[in-house]
Amino acid sequence: MEEGQLTNGESATPKGSREHIRNDKSTVRLPMLLGLTMAGGMLIGATFFGGTKSLNTIGRGYTKYREILQLIENNYVDTVNTDELVDYSIEQMLQKLDPHTAYLNPQNAVAARSQLEGGFDGIGVEFNIYKDTVYVVTPMSGGPSEAVGIQSGDKIIKVDDKALVGTKIENSDVYKALRGKRGTPVKLTILRKGDKAPKVYTVTRDRIPTYSIDAAYMIDNKTGYIKVNRFSETTYDEFKTALASLKSQGMKQLMMDLRNNPGGYMDRATSIADEFISGNKMLVYTNGKDNRYDRQTFARIAGQFEEGPLVVLVDEGSASASEIVAGALQDHDRALIAGRRSFGKGLVQMPVQLSDGSELRLTISRYYTPSGRSIQKPYIPGQEGDYEKDLELRSKRGEYYIADSIKNDPKLKFKTDGGRVVYGGGGITPDYFIPRDSSWQTPYLIKLFNKNLIREYAVEYANANRKRLEKLPFAEFDRTVTLDDAFMNRLTKEAAAEGVPFNQKEYNRSKEYIRTQIKALVARYVYQKSNKAGLNNEYFQVISEADDTYQKALQLFDRADKLEHGMFTYNAPDKK
């Protein structure tokens, strides 16, 4: 039996896939389902598990269930879909357990398994559905679509002579049309802005790599930045490459960004933690009903960055594998954890593939940080609704804005290697609290995003100025390119024409964020061809200018240095 260890809560449409589309109902529901079923700690691959205990009880239950199902099939007054009844009954049964034990039907099981793979077979574009039309946001650099000349802003109106437009177009339709076995051709009918007649391109599908390191760049001559969006098959290799590159550029201190990272393979997470932690210190351990599922993982290599100030960013979207990394670094006083309290997923699931391709994710144990903390947040079996509302309740309590609103259980106190107090029972509490900056979030901004106007404006600006901008080194672009008020005024006028009435007060609050977001997207479209290994450094370098957490974290390296050398005097999260 081959083992795989996973702690995933990743969306069904990974950002790195380059086929990123709007969220319809299915795209919204599937990540929620996967988040509840996969993000619990680690998944130990298995084909079957069990024993001889209580076989008679299980047999009686199976016989009763089979009899009822047969009676319904043969005698119920209306025709029923027994497969749907079985799926529903399984789901209802599992709700009596914990929030992370779940059943995935064959379709969702395939999606869950595929998201953390190193790539997929497709045409290599990022796309978006806008005004009932599929738009190419950007072709992947070096991919098959770029090779035949497909450009940002192109409308895909037909695929193999079948229309791909209309009010009923859904995400699943786009995936089904564009993805397929590598080496197979697909004919795309494209309408380009400014052209009267459509063009036809034949694209040969190929393996499209996916990436989990969004950015890796030098902030200044000694400070590196790495953003990890998930822990997939290739994450550790990507991370090692990024870390080595930054060290070669003179990096002396590092900011590692795990915000909104929902998890992934546990062994990739512990391998990354091992790059920072010296000796053979414990990284994580698991504990179950018996010792079948008990595991201990220790540091084992001489890491690339075992010395030097380290700041790790987390927030309420950091879960599972992210929490394993943050917890190990915090318990060993190796990194200053900054941001907001992480999600709190600490249950371990075993995935069991069933005969029809569906999958059971059964909780078999809990994982613990080196100090002994379980970071699983509280839950009541059968009350998943309350569990899912936890983040909403945090907001209502003011936890995103005031450090004192974080209510740790005083009975769950633990000590780091250096004697600092840390808490279990609900996520990783940061050493330095940074409140969420929501001053720029307005209903007007949300409407602009919903109409896709910010992205559309960025694509149009990039295409109209591409020849001029491509001649500029990024540093000069970042320093000299500004989106003036005339540009912003055109945006607001077009938004009004598209049904987003202008609101001066809300616009004033969101204006600089909108300006920065458009500039960052333009940088991505213009400079993506020069990126290697899927890095979007230019986008993140621009957007960081409006990222309050990022900017405050830059001021914490002195604290991180003192922490690393045991010179700390505080036991509770800093409230500045």
Coordinates of C-alpha atoms in Angstrom, one line a residue:
M1 CA 0.0 0.0 0.0
E2 CA 1.4 3.4 -1.0
E3 CA 1.0 6.2 1.5
G4 CA 0.2 9.8 0.8
Q5 CA -0.2 12.5 3.4
L6 CA -2.5 15.4 2.7
T7 CA -4.0 18.3 4.6
N8 CA -5.9 20.1 1.9
G9 CA -8.7 22.6 1.7
E10 CA -8.0 23.9 -1.7
S11 CA -10.5 25.3 -4.2
A12 CA -11.7 23.1 -7.1
T13 CA -10.2 25.7 -9.5
P14 CA -6.6 26.2 -8.4
K15 CA -5.2 29.6 -9.2
G16 CA -2.1 28.0 -10.6
S17 CA -4.1 26.0 -13.1
R18 CA -4.4 29.0 -15.4
E19 CA -8.0 28.2 -16.1
H20 CA -9.5 30.5 -13.5
I21 CA -13.2 31.3 -14.0
R22 CA -16.0 33.0 -12.3
N23 CA -17.7 31.3 -9.3
D24 CA -21.0 29.8 -10.2
K25 CA -22.9 27.7 -7.7
S26 CA -21.0 24.5 -8.3
T27 CA -17.6 26.3 -8.0
V28 CA -18.7 27.8 -4.7
R29 CA -20.1 24.6 -3.2
L30 CA -17.3 22.3 -4.2
P31 CA -14.5 24.2 -2.4
M32 CA -16.7 24.3 0.7
L33 CA -17.1 20.6 0.5
L34 CA -13.5 19.9 -0.1
G35 CA -12.5 22.4 2.6
L36 CA -14.5 20.4 5.1
T37 CA -13.4 17.0 4.0
M38 CA -9.8 17.5 3.0
A39 CA -8.4 20.2 5.2
G40 CA -8.3 18.3 8.4
G41 CA -4.7 17.4 9.1
M42 CA -3.3 14.6 6.9
L43 CA -4.8 12.0 4.7
I44 CA -3.2 8.5 4.7
G45 CA -3.8 6.8 1.4
A46 CA -5.5 3.4 1.8
T47 CA -7.5 0.9 -0.3
F48 CA -9.2 -0.7 2.7
F49 CA -9.1 -0.5 6.5
G50 CA -10.8 -2.1 9.4
G51 CA -10.7 -5.3 11.5
T52 CA -13.0 -7.9 13.0
K53 CA -14.5 -5.8 15.7
S54 CA -18.3 -5.4 15.8
L55 CA -18.7 -7.3 12.5
N56 CA -22.0 -8.7 13.7
T57 CA -23.3 -5.2 14.5
I58 CA -22.2 -3.9 11.1
G59 CA -23.8 -6.9 9.4
R60 CA -27.1 -6.3 11.0
G61 CA -27.0 -2.6 10.0
Y62 CA -26.1 -3.5 6.4
T63 CA -28.9 -6.0 6.2
K64 CA -31.5 -3.5 7.4
Y65 CA -30.3 -0.8 5.1
R66 CA -30.3 -3.1 2.1
E67 CA -33.9 -4.3 2.9
I68 CA -35.1 -0.7 3.1
L69 CA -33.4 0.3 -0.1
Q70 CA -34.9 -2.7 -1.9
L71 CA -38.4 -2.0 -0.6
I72 CA -38.1 1.6 -1.9
E73 CA -36.8 0.5 -5.3
N74 CA -39.6 -2.2 -5.8
N75 CA -42.6 -0.7 -4.1
Y76 CA -42.4 3.1 -3.7
V77 CA -45.2 4.9 -5.5
D78 CA -42.9 7.0 -7.7
T79 CA -39.8 6.3 -9.6
V80 CA -36.7 7.1 -7.5
N81 CA -33.0 7.4 -8.2
T82 CA -31.5 5.0 -5.7
D83 CA -28.0 6.2 -6.3
E84 CA -29.0 9.7 -5.1
L85 CA -30.7 8.2 -2.1
V86 CA -27.6 6.2 -1.2
D87 CA -25.4 9.3 -1.5
Y88 CA -27.8 11.4 0.6
S89 CA -28.1 8.8 3.3
I90 CA -24.3 8.4 3.6
E91 CA -23.9 12.2 3.8
Q92 CA -26.5 12.4 6.5
M93 CA -24.9 9.5 8.5
L94 CA -21.5 11.2 8.4
Q95 CA -22.9 14.4 9.8
K96 CA -23.2 12.6 13.1
L97 CA -19.4 12.4 13.3
D98 CA -17.1 15.4 12.9
P99 CA -17.0 18.3 10.4
H100 CA -14.2 16.8 8.3
T101 CA -15.4 13.2 7.9
A102 CA -17.2 13.2 4.5
Y103 CA -18.2 11.4 1.4
L104 CA -17.2 12.5 -2.1
N105 CA -19.1 11.3 -5.1
P106 CA -17.0 10.1 -8.0
Q107 CA -17.0 13.5 -9.7
N108 CA -15.9 15.5 -6.6
A109 CA -13.4 12.8 -5.7
V110 CA -11.6 13.2 -9.0
A111 CA -11.6 17.0 -8.5
A112 CA -10.3 16.6 -5.0
R113 CA -7.4 14.3 -6.1
S114 CA -6.5 16.4 -9.1
Q115 CA -6.1 19.8 -7.5
L116 CA -2.8 19.0 -5.9
E117 CA -1.2 17.2 -8.8
G118 CA 1.6 18.9 -10.7
G119 CA -0.5 19.8 -13.7
F120 CA -3.4 19.0 -16.0
D121 CA -4.0 18.5 -19.7
G122 CA -5.5 21.5 -21.4
I123 CA -4.9 24.5 -23.7
G124 CA -3.1 26.7 -21.1
V125 CA -5.2 29.8 -20.6
E126 CA -6.6 31.7 -17.7
F127 CA -10.1 32.7 -18.5
N128 CA -13.1 34.4 -17.1
I129 CA -16.9 34.4 -17.9
Y130 CA -18.2 37.9 -18.3
K131 CA -21.4 39.1 -19.9
D132 CA -22.2 35.4 -20.8
T133 CA -19.0 35.2 -22.8
V134 CA -15.7 33.3 -22.1
Y135 CA -12.8 35.7 -22.2
V136 CA -9.1 34.8 -22.2
V137 CA -7.5 36.7 -19.3
T138 CA -4.0 35.6 -20.3
P139 CA -2.5 32.7 -22.2
M140 CA 0.1 30.8 -20.1
S141 CA 3.6 31.7 -21.1
G142 CA 5.1 28.9 -23.2
G143 CA 1.7 27.1 -23.4
P144 CA -0.1 25.8 -26.5
S145 CA -2.5 28.7 -26.7
E146 CA 0.2 31.4 -26.6
A147 CA 2.1 29.4 -29.3
V148 CA -0.7 29.7 -31.8
G149 CA -1.3 33.4 -31.1
I150 CA -4.2 33.6 -28.7
Q151 CA -4.1 36.9 -26.7
S152 CA -5.5 38.4 -23.5
G153 CA -9.0 39.8 -24.1
D154 CA -9.9 37.3 -26.8
K155 CA -13.4 36.0 -26.7
I156 CA -13.9 32.3 -27.2
I157 CA -17.2 32.0 -29.0
K158 CA -17.0 28.4 -30.3
V159 CA -15.1 25.2 -29.4
D160 CA -15.0 22.7 -32.2
D161 CA -17.9 24.5 -33.9
K162 CA -20.1 24.3 -30.7
A163 CA -21.1 27.7 -29.3
L164 CA -19.6 28.6 -26.0
V165 CA -21.7 31.7 -25.2
G166 CA -25.1 32.4 -23.6
T167 CA -26.7 32.8 -20.2
K168 CA -26.5 29.1 -19.4
I169 CA -22.8 28.8 -19.8
E170 CA -21.2 27.4 -16.6
N171 CA -17.8 26.6 -15.4
S172 CA -18.3 22.9 -16.0
D173 CA -19.0 23.6 -19.7
V174 CA -15.8 25.5 -20.1
Y175 CA -13.7 22.8 -18.4
K176 CA -15.3 20.0 -20.5
A177 CA -14.7 22.0 -23.7
L178 CA -11.1 23.1 -23.1
R179 CA -9.5 20.3 -21.2
G180 CA -8.7 16.9 -22.6
K181 CA -6.0 14.4 -23.3
R182 CA -2.7 15.8 -24.2
G183 CA -1.9 15.6 -27.9
T184 CA -5.5 16.1 -28.9
P185 CA -6.5 19.1 -31.1
V186 CA -9.3 21.5 -30.3
K187 CA -10.6 24.2 -32.7
L188 CA -11.3 27.6 -31.1
T189 CA -13.3 30.4 -32.8
I190 CA -11.9 33.6 -31.4
L191 CA -13.3 37.2 -31.7
R192 CA -10.7 39.8 -30.9
K193 CA -11.5 43.3 -30.0
G194 CA -11.2 45.6 -33.0
D195 CA -11.7 42.8 -35.5
K196 CA -15.0 42.5 -37.4
A197 CA -14.6 38.8 -38.3
P198 CA -13.7 35.9 -35.9
K199 CA -10.5 33.9 -36.3
V200 CA -10.1 30.2 -36.0
Y201 CA -7.2 28.6 -34.1
T202 CA -6.4 25.0 -33.7
V203 CA -4.7 24.3 -30.3
T204 CA -3.1 21.0 -29.5
R205 CA -3.6 20.2 -25.8
D206 CA -0.6 19.7 -23.7
R207 CA 0.4 19.1 -20.1
I208 CA -0.1 22.4 -18.3
P209 CA 2.0 22.7 -15.1
T210 CA 0.5 24.1 -11.9
Y211 CA 2.5 26.0 -9.3
S212 CA 2.1 26.6 -5.6
I213 CA 4.7 29.3 -5.1
D214 CA 3.0 32.6 -6.2
A215 CA 6.0 34.9 -5.7
A216 CA 9.6 34.7 -4.6
Y217 CA 11.6 38.0 -4.8
M218 CA 13.9 40.3 -3.0
I219 CA 12.1 43.2 -1.2
D220 CA 15.4 44.9 -0.6
N221 CA 19.1 43.9 -0.7
K222 CA 18.7 41.6 2.4
T223 CA 15.0 40.8 2.7
G224 CA 13.3 38.0 0.7
Y225 CA 9.6 37.2 0.2
I226 CA 8.0 33.9 -0.6
K227 CA 4.3 33.4 -1.0
V228 CA 3.0 29.8 -0.8
N229 CA -0.6 29.3 -2.0
R230 CA -0.9 25.6 -1.2
F231 CA 1.1 22.4 -0.4
S232 CA 0.9 20.4 -3.6
E233 CA 3.1 17.7 -5.2
T234 CA 5.6 20.2 -6.5
T235 CA 5.6 22.7 -3.6
Y236 CA 8.8 21.5 -1.8
D237 CA 10.8 21.4 -5.0
E238 CA 9.5 24.9 -6.0
F239 CA 10.3 26.2 -2.5
K240 CA 13.8 24.9 -2.4
T241 CA 14.5 26.5 -5.8
A242 CA 13.0 29.8 -4.7
L243 CA 14.9 29.8 -1.4
A244 CA 18.2 29.0 -3.1
S245 CA 17.6 31.8 -5.6
L246 CA 16.9 34.4 -2.9
K247 CA 20.0 33.3 -0.9
S248 CA 22.1 33.7 -4.0
Q249 CA 20.9 37.3 -4.2
G250 CA 22.1 38.0 -0.7
M251 CA 19.0 37.2 1.4
K252 CA 19.6 37.5 5.1
Q253 CA 16.0 37.6 6.4
L254 CA 12.8 36.2 5.0
M255 CA 9.1 36.9 5.0
M256 CA 7.1 33.7 4.3
D257 CA 3.4 34.4 3.4
L258 CA 1.0 31.6 4.3
R259 CA -2.1 33.8 4.3
N260 CA -5.2 32.1 2.7
N261 CA -3.2 28.9 2.2
P262 CA -5.7 26.1 2.9
G263 CA -3.3 23.2 3.1
G264 CA -2.1 20.3 1.1
Y265 CA 0.3 17.4 1.4
M266 CA 1.6 17.2 4.9
D267 CA 5.0 15.8 4.0
R268 CA 5.6 18.9 1.8
A269 CA 4.7 21.1 4.8
T270 CA 7.1 19.3 7.2
S271 CA 9.8 19.4 4.6
I272 CA 9.5 23.1 4.3
A273 CA 9.5 23.5 8.1
D274 CA 12.7 21.4 8.1
E275 CA 14.4 24.0 5.9
F276 CA 14.3 26.3 8.9
I277 CA 14.6 24.1 11.9
S278 CA 18.0 22.6 12.9
G279 CA 18.8 19.3 14.5
N280 CA 16.3 16.5 14.8
K281 CA 13.5 18.5 16.6
M282 CA 9.9 17.2 16.3
L283 CA 7.8 18.9 13.6
V284 CA 4.4 17.3 14.2
Y285 CA 2.8 14.2 15.6
T286 CA -0.5 12.5 15.3
N287 CA -2.6 10.5 17.9
G288 CA -5.6 8.3 17.2
K289 CA -7.8 5.7 18.8
D290 CA -4.9 3.2 18.8
N291 CA -1.3 3.2 17.6
R292 CA -2.1 2.2 14.0
Y293 CA -2.4 5.9 13.1
D294 CA 0.2 7.4 15.4
R295 CA 3.0 9.1 13.6
Q296 CA 5.9 11.4 14.6
T297 CA 7.8 13.5 12.1
F298 CA 11.2 15.1 13.0
A299 CA 13.6 17.5 11.3
R300 CA 16.2 15.4 9.4
I301 CA 18.2 17.6 7.0
A302 CA 20.5 20.6 7.1
G303 CA 18.1 23.2 5.9
Q304 CA 19.0 26.1 3.6
F305 CA 17.8 28.8 6.1
E306 CA 18.3 27.5 9.7
E307 CA 19.6 30.9 10.8
G308 CA 18.3 34.3 10.1
P309 CA 15.3 36.4 11.0
L310 CA 12.0 34.8 9.8
V311 CA 8.6 36.3 9.8
V312 CA 5.6 34.1 8.8
L313 CA 2.2 35.6 7.9
V314 CA -1.0 33.8 8.7
D315 CA -4.7 34.6 8.8
E316 CA -8.0 33.0 9.2
G317 CA -7.6 31.4 5.8
S318 CA -4.4 29.6 6.8
A319 CA -5.4 26.0 7.5
S320 CA -4.0 22.5 8.1
A321 CA -0.6 22.2 6.5
S322 CA -0.1 25.9 6.9
E323 CA -0.8 25.5 10.6
I324 CA 1.6 22.6 10.8
V325 CA 4.4 24.8 9.5
A326 CA 3.5 27.8 11.6
G327 CA 3.0 25.7 14.7
A328 CA 6.4 24.0 14.4
L329 CA 8.2 27.3 13.8
Q330 CA 6.4 29.0 16.7
D331 CA 7.0 26.1 19.1
H332 CA 10.7 26.0 18.4
D333 CA 10.9 29.9 18.6
R334 CA 12.3 29.9 15.1
A335 CA 9.9 32.4 13.5
L336 CA 7.8 35.3 14.5
I337 CA 4.2 34.5 13.5
A338 CA 2.4 37.6 12.5
G339 CA -1.2 38.4 11.3
R340 CA -4.4 36.9 12.7
R341 CA -5.4 33.6 14.2
S342 CA -5.4 30.8 11.7
F343 CA -8.4 28.6 10.9
G344 CA -8.0 25.7 13.3
K345 CA -8.0 22.4 11.4
G346 CA -6.3 19.6 13.2
L347 CA -8.2 16.4 12.4
V348 CA -6.6 13.6 10.4
Q349 CA -8.5 11.8 7.6
M350 CA -8.0 8.5 5.8
P351 CA -9.2 8.5 2.2
V352 CA -10.7 5.2 1.1
Q353 CA -11.6 4.9 -2.6
L354 CA -14.8 3.0 -3.0
S355 CA -15.7 0.6 -5.8
D356 CA -17.6 3.1 -7.9
G357 CA -14.8 5.8 -7.7
S358 CA -16.4 7.7 -4.8
E359 CA -14.3 8.3 -1.7
L360 CA -14.8 8.3 2.0
R361 CA -12.7 10.6 4.1
L362 CA -12.8 9.2 7.6
T363 CA -11.2 11.0 10.6
I364 CA -8.8 8.6 12.3
S365 CA -6.7 10.9 14.6
R366 CA -5.6 14.4 15.5
Y367 CA -2.4 16.1 14.8
Y368 CA -0.4 18.1 17.4
T369 CA 2.3 20.7 17.2
P370 CA 5.7 19.9 18.9
S371 CA 4.6 21.5 22.2
G372 CA 1.6 19.2 22.3
R373 CA -1.0 21.6 21.0
S374 CA -4.1 20.4 19.2
I375 CA -5.1 23.3 17.1
Q376 CA -8.5 21.8 16.0
K377 CA -11.2 24.4 16.9
P378 CA -14.1 23.1 18.9
Y379 CA -17.1 21.5 17.3
I380 CA -20.2 19.6 18.2
P381 CA -21.0 16.5 16.2
G382 CA -24.0 17.0 14.0
Q383 CA -23.9 20.8 14.2
E384 CA -21.7 21.6 11.1
G385 CA -23.6 24.8 10.6
D386 CA -22.2 26.3 13.7
Y387 CA -18.8 25.1 12.8
E388 CA -18.9 26.6 9.4
K389 CA -20.0 30.0 10.8
D390 CA -16.9 30.2 13.0
L391 CA -15.2 32.8 10.8
E392 CA -18.4 34.9 10.7
L393 CA -18.5 34.8 14.5
R394 CA -14.9 35.9 14.7
S395 CA -15.8 38.9 12.7
K396 CA -18.7 39.8 14.9
R397 CA -16.6 39.5 18.0
G398 CA -14.1 41.9 16.5
E399 CA -11.3 39.4 16.4
Y400 CA -10.1 40.6 12.9
Y401 CA -9.5 44.1 14.3
I402 CA -8.7 43.8 18.0
A403 CA -6.1 41.4 19.5
D404 CA -8.0 41.3 22.9
S405 CA -11.0 39.7 21.0
I406 CA -9.0 36.5 20.6
K407 CA -10.3 34.3 23.4
N408 CA -7.9 31.5 24.0
D409 CA -8.8 28.8 26.5
P410 CA -6.6 29.4 29.6
K411 CA -6.7 25.6 30.3
L412 CA -4.9 24.9 27.0
K413 CA -1.6 26.7 27.7
F414 CA 1.6 25.2 26.3
K415 CA 5.2 26.3 26.3
T416 CA 7.6 26.9 23.4
D417 CA 11.2 25.7 23.6
G418 CA 12.1 29.0 25.1
G419 CA 9.2 29.1 27.6
R420 CA 6.8 31.4 25.8
V421 CA 3.1 30.7 26.4
V422 CA 1.2 29.5 23.4
Y423 CA -2.4 28.1 23.2
G424 CA -4.1 25.1 21.7
G425 CA -7.8 24.5 20.9
G426 CA -8.4 26.7 17.9
G427 CA -5.8 27.7 15.4
I428 CA -2.4 29.3 15.7
T429 CA -2.5 32.6 17.6
P430 CA 0.1 35.0 16.1
D431 CA 3.0 36.4 18.2
Y432 CA 2.3 39.8 16.7
F433 CA -1.3 40.7 15.9
I434 CA -2.0 42.7 12.7
P435 CA -5.6 43.8 12.3
R436 CA -7.4 43.4 9.0
D437 CA -7.5 46.6 7.0
S438 CA -11.0 46.9 5.5
S439 CA -11.2 50.6 5.1
W440 CA -11.0 50.2 1.3
Q441 CA -13.8 47.6 1.1
T442 CA -17.0 49.2 -0.1
P443 CA -20.2 48.1 -1.9
Y444 CA -19.1 50.1 -4.9
L445 CA -15.8 48.1 -5.1
I446 CA -17.7 44.8 -4.8
K447 CA -20.0 45.8 -7.7
L448 CA -17.0 46.7 -9.8
F449 CA -15.5 43.2 -9.1
N450 CA -18.9 41.5 -9.8
K451 CA -19.1 43.2 -13.2
N452 CA -15.4 42.2 -13.8
L453 CA -14.6 45.8 -14.7
I454 CA -11.3 46.1 -12.9
R455 CA -9.9 43.1 -14.7
E456 CA -11.3 44.1 -18.0
Y457 CA -9.8 47.6 -17.7
A458 CA -6.4 46.1 -16.8
V459 CA -6.5 43.8 -19.9
E460 CA -7.5 46.7 -22.1
Y461 CA -4.8 49.0 -20.7
A462 CA -2.1 46.2 -21.0
N463 CA -3.0 45.4 -24.6
A464 CA -3.2 49.1 -25.7
N465 CA 0.2 49.9 -24.1
R466 CA 2.0 46.5 -24.4
K467 CA 4.7 47.5 -27.0
R468 CA 5.7 50.5 -24.9
L469 CA 5.5 48.7 -21.5
E470 CA 7.5 45.7 -22.6
K471 CA 10.5 47.9 -23.3
L472 CA 10.5 49.0 -19.7
P473 CA 12.3 47.0 -17.0
F474 CA 9.8 46.2 -14.3
A475 CA 11.6 48.5 -11.8
E476 CA 11.1 51.4 -14.1
F477 CA 7.5 50.4 -14.8
D478 CA 6.8 50.3 -11.1
R479 CA 8.4 53.7 -10.5
T480 CA 7.1 55.6 -13.5
V481 CA 3.7 54.1 -14.6
T482 CA 0.7 55.8 -12.9
L483 CA -3.0 55.5 -13.7
D484 CA -4.0 59.1 -13.6
D485 CA -7.4 60.6 -12.6
A486 CA -8.5 60.8 -16.2
F487 CA -8.1 57.0 -16.5
M488 CA -9.9 56.5 -13.3
N489 CA -12.7 58.8 -14.4
R490 CA -13.2 56.8 -17.6
L491 CA -13.5 53.6 -15.4
T492 CA -16.2 55.1 -13.3
K493 CA -18.2 56.4 -16.3
E494 CA -18.0 53.0 -18.0
A495 CA -19.0 51.4 -14.7
A496 CA -22.1 53.6 -14.6
A497 CA -23.0 52.6 -18.1
E498 CA -22.7 48.9 -17.0
G499 CA -25.1 49.4 -14.1
V500 CA -22.7 50.4 -11.3
P501 CA -23.9 53.9 -10.3
F502 CA -21.1 56.2 -9.1
N503 CA -20.8 56.7 -5.4
Q504 CA -18.4 59.5 -4.5
K505 CA -17.9 58.6 -0.8
E506 CA -17.4 54.9 -1.4
Y507 CA -15.2 55.6 -4.5
N508 CA -12.9 57.9 -2.4
R509 CA -12.4 55.0 0.1
S510 CA -11.6 52.4 -2.6
K511 CA -9.9 54.6 -5.2
E512 CA -6.3 53.9 -4.3
Y513 CA -7.0 50.2 -3.9
I514 CA -8.6 50.1 -7.4
R515 CA -5.7 52.0 -8.9
T516 CA -3.2 49.6 -7.3
Q517 CA -5.1 46.5 -8.3
I518 CA -5.3 47.6 -11.9
K519 CA -1.6 48.4 -12.0
A520 CA -0.8 45.1 -10.5
L521 CA -2.8 43.2 -13.0
V522 CA -1.3 45.2 -15.9
A523 CA 2.2 44.2 -14.5
R524 CA 1.1 40.6 -14.5
Y525 CA -0.1 40.6 -18.1
V526 CA 2.9 42.5 -19.4
Y527 CA 5.7 40.7 -17.5
Q528 CA 4.3 37.2 -17.1
K529 CA 6.3 36.0 -20.1
S530 CA 9.5 36.7 -18.3
N531 CA 8.4 34.7 -15.2
K532 CA 9.7 31.2 -14.7
A533 CA 8.1 28.5 -12.6
G534 CA 4.8 30.3 -12.5
L535 CA 6.0 33.2 -10.4
N536 CA 3.9 36.3 -10.4
N537 CA 6.5 38.5 -8.7
E538 CA 5.6 41.7 -10.5
Y539 CA 1.9 41.4 -9.5
F540 CA 2.7 40.8 -5.9
Q541 CA 5.3 43.5 -5.7
V542 CA 2.8 46.1 -6.9
I543 CA -0.1 44.9 -4.8
S544 CA 2.1 44.8 -1.7
E545 CA 2.0 48.6 -1.7
A546 CA -1.6 48.5 -0.6
D547 CA -1.2 45.4 1.7
D548 CA -1.2 46.7 5.2
T549 CA -0.2 43.4 6.8
Y550 CA 2.8 43.1 4.4
Q551 CA 3.9 46.6 5.2
K552 CA 3.7 46.2 8.9
A553 CA 5.4 42.8 8.8
L554 CA 8.4 44.5 7.2
Q555 CA 8.9 46.3 10.5
L556 CA 9.1 43.1 12.5
F557 CA 12.5 41.7 11.6
D558 CA 14.2 43.1 14.6
R559 CA 11.7 41.3 16.8
A560 CA 12.2 38.1 14.7
D561 CA 16.0 38.4 15.2
K562 CA 15.6 38.7 19.0
L563 CA 13.2 35.8 19.1
E564 CA 15.6 33.6 17.2
H565 CA 18.3 34.4 19.7
G566 CA 16.1 33.9 22.7
M567 CA 15.8 37.5 23.6
F568 CA 12.1 37.8 24.2
T569 CA 10.1 39.0 27.1
Y570 CA 6.5 38.7 26.0
N571 CA 4.1 35.7 26.3
A572 CA 1.0 37.1 24.7
P573 CA 0.3 38.4 21.2
D574 CA 1.5 41.9 20.7
K575 CA -1.4 44.3 20.3
K576 CA 0.1 47.1 18.4

